XYZ file of N, CA, C and O in Angstrom:
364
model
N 0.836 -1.180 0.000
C 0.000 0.000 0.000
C 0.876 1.236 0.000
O 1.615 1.548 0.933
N 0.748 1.818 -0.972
C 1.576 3.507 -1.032
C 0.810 4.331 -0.474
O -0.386 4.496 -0.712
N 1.803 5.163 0.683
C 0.963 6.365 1.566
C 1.445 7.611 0.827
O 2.426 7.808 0.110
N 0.648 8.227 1.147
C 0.446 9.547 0.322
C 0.185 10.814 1.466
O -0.476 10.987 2.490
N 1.033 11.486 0.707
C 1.071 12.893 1.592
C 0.127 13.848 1.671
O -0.101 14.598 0.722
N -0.516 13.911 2.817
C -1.818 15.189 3.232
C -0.966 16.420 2.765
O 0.116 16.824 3.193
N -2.136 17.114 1.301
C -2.074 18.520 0.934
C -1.338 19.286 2.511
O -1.859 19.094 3.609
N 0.204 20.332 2.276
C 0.430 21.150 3.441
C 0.311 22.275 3.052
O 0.780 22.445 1.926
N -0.325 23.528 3.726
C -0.001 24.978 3.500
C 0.754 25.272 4.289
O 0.724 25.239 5.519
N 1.769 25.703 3.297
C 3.248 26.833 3.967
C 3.478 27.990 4.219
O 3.450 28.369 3.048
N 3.714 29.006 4.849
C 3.915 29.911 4.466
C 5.575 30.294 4.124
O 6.115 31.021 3.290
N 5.935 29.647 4.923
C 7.419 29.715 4.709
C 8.097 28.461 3.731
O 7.189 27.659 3.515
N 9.698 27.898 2.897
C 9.666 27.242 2.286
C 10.118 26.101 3.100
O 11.131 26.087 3.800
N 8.890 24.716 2.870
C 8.677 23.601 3.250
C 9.478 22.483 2.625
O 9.455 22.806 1.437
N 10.173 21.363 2.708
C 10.548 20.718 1.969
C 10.291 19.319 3.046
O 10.767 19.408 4.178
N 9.596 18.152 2.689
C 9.223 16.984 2.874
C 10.167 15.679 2.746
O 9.956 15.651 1.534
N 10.808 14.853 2.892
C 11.175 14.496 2.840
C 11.394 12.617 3.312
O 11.656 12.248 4.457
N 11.246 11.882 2.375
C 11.031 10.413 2.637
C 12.044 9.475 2.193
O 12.885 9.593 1.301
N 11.841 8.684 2.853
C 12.738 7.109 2.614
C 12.180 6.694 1.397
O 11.054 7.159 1.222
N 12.778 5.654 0.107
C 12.592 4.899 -0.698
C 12.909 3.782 -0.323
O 13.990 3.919 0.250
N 12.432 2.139 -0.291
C 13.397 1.162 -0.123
C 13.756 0.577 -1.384
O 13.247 1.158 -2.342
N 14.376 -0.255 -1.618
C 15.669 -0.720 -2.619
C 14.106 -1.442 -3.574
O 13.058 -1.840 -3.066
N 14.438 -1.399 -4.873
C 13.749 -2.313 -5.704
C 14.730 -3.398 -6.757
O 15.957 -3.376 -6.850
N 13.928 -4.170 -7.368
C 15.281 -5.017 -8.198
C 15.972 -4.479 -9.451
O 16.863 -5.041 -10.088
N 15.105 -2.659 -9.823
C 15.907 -1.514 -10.508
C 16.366 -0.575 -10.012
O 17.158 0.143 -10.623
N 15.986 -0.343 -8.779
C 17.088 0.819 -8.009
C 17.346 0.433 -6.390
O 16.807 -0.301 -5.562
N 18.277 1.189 -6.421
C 18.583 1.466 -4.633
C 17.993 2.217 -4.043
O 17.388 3.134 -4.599
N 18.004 2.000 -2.465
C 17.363 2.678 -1.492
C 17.895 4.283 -1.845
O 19.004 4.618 -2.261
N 16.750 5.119 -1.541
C 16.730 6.830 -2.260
C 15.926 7.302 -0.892
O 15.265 6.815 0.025
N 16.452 8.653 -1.397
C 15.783 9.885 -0.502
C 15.053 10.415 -1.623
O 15.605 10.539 -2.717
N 13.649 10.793 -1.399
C 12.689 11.584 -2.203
C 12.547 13.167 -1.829
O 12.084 13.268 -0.692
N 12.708 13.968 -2.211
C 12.279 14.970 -1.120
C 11.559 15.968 -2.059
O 12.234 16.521 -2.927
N 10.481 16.189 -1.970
C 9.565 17.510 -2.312
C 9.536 18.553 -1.658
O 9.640 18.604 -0.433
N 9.386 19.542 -2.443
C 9.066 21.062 -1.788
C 7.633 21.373 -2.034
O 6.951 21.253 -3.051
N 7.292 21.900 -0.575
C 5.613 21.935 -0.914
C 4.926 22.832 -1.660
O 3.971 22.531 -2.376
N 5.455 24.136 -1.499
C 4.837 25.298 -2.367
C 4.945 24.615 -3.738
O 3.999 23.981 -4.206
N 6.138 24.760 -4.380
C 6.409 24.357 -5.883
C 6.399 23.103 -6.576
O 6.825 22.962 -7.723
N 5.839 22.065 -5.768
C 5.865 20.296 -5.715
C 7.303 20.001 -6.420
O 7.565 18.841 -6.735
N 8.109 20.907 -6.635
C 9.554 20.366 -7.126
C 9.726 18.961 -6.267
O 9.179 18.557 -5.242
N 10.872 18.319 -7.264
C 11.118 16.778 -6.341
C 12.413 16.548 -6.739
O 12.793 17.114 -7.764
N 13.381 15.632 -5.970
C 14.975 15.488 -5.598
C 14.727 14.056 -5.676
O 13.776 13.656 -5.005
N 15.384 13.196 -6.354
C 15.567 11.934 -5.824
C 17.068 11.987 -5.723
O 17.843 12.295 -6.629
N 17.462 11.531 -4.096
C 18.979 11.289 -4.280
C 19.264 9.904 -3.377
O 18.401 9.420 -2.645
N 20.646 9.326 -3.545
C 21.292 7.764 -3.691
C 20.851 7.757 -2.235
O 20.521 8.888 -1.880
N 20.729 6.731 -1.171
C 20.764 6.619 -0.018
C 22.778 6.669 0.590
O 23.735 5.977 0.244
N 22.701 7.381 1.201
C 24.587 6.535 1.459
C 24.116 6.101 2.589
O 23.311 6.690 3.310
N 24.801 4.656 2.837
C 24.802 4.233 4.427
C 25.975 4.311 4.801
O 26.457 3.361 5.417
N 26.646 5.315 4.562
C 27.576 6.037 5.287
C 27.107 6.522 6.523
O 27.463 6.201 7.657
N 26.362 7.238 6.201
C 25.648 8.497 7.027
C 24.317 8.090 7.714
O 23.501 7.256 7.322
N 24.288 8.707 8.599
C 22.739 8.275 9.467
C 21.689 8.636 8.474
O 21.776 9.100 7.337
N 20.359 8.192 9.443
C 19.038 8.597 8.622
C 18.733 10.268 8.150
O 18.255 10.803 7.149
N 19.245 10.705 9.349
C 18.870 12.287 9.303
C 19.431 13.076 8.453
O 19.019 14.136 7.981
N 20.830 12.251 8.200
C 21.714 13.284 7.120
C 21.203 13.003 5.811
O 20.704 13.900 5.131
N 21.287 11.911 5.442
C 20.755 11.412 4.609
C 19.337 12.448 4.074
O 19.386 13.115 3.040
N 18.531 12.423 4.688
C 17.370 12.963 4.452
C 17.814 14.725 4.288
O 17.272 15.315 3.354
N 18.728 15.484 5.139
C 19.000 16.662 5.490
C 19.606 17.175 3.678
O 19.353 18.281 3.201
N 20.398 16.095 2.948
C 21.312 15.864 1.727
C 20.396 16.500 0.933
O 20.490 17.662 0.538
N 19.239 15.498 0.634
C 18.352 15.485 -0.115
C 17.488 16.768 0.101
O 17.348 17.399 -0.947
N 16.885 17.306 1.166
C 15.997 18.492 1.371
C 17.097 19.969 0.492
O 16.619 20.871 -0.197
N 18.997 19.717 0.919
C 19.437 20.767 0.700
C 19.765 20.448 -0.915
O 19.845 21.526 -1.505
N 19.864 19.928 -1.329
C 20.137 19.480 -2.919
C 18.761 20.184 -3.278
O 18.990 21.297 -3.750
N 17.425 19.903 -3.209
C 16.551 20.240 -3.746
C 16.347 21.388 -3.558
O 15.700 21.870 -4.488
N 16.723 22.474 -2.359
C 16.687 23.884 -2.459
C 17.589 24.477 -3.005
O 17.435 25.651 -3.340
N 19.010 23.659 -3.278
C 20.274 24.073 -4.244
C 19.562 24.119 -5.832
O 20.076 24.653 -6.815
N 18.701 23.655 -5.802
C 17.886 23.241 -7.456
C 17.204 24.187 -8.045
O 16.057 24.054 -8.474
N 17.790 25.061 -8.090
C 17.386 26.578 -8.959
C 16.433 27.482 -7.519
O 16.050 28.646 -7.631
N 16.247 26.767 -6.469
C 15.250 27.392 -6.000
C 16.547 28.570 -5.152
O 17.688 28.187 -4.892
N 16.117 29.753 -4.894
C 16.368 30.760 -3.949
C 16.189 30.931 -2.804
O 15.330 31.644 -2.285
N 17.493 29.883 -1.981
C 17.161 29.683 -0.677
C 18.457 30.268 -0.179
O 19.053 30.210 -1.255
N 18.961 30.566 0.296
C 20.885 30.274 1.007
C 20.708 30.312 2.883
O 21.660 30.243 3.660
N 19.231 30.440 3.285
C 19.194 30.755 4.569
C 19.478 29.170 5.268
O 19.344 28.208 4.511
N 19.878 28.916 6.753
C 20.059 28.037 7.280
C 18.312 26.447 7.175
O 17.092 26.564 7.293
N 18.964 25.595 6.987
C 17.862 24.511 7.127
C 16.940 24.138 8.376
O 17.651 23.757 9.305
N 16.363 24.133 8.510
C 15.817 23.511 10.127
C 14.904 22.084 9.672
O 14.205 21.858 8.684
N 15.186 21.426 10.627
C 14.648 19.682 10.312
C 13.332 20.365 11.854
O 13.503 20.579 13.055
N 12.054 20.492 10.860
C 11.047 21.077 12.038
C 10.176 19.932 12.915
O 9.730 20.175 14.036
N 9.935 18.105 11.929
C 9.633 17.192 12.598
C 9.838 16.390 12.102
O 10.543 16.501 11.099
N 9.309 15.005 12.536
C 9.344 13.706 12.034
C 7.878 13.711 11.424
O 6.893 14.206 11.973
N 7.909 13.021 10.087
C 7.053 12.892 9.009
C 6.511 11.846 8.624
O 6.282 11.616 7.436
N 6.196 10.970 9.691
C 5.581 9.553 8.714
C 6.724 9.242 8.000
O 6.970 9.215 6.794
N 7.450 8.983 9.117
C 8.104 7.912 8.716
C 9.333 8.957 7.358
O 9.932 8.366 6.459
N 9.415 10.415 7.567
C 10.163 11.224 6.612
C 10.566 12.342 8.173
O 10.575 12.361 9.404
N 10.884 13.236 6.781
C 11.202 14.664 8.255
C 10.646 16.213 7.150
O 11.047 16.600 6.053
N 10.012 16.531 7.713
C 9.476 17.823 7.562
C 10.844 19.372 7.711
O 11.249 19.683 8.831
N 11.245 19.970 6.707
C 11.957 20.822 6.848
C 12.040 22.772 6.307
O 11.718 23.157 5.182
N 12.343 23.333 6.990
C 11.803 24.960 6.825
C 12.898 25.399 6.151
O 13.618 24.524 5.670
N 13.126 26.245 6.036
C 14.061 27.424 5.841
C 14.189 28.696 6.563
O 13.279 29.524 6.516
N 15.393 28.923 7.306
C 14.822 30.055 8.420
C 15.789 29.486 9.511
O 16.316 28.374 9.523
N 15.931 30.725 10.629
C 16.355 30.541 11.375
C 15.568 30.604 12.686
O 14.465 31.142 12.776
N 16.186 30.044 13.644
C 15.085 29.547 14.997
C 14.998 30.365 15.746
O 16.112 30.816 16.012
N 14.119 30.892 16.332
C 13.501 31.820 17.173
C 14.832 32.246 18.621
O 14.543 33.048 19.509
């Protein structure tokens, strides 16, 4: 069963971010969408690196992706099983 992401309103820029697991044509991936612009990132999993970086890779690759970001990242929650991330700095 494929879960699917509840419509988010942002006001600030949102980027989503999920696990892929391995198929018998690709390897385990990071997906990561941005919510305003539904832009999407697929990048390699490394198991180098923990879960969080991993996921952190992928959110900053996809705001490196023409979009106009350079402000600091914030990882704002855990996402079903992904991580929910802002742009902005913390209060």
């Amino acid at each position: 069963m494929k879960s699917r992401m509840p419509p988010v309103v942002c006001c600030a820029p949102c980027v989503v971010t999920h696990f892929r697991g391995p198929t018998d044509h690709r390897g385990a991936r990071i997906v990561a969408r941005h919510m305003n612009t539904r832009a999407r990132v697929v990048v390699p999993y490394n198991h180098g690196l923990d879960s969080r970086d991993n996921h952190e890779i992928a959110a900053r690759k996809l705001l490196d992706h023409g979009l106009p970001y350079s402000q600091p990242l914030l990882c704002c929650s855990v996402y079903g099983g992904g991580f929910a991330w802002m742009v902005g700095r913390p209060a």
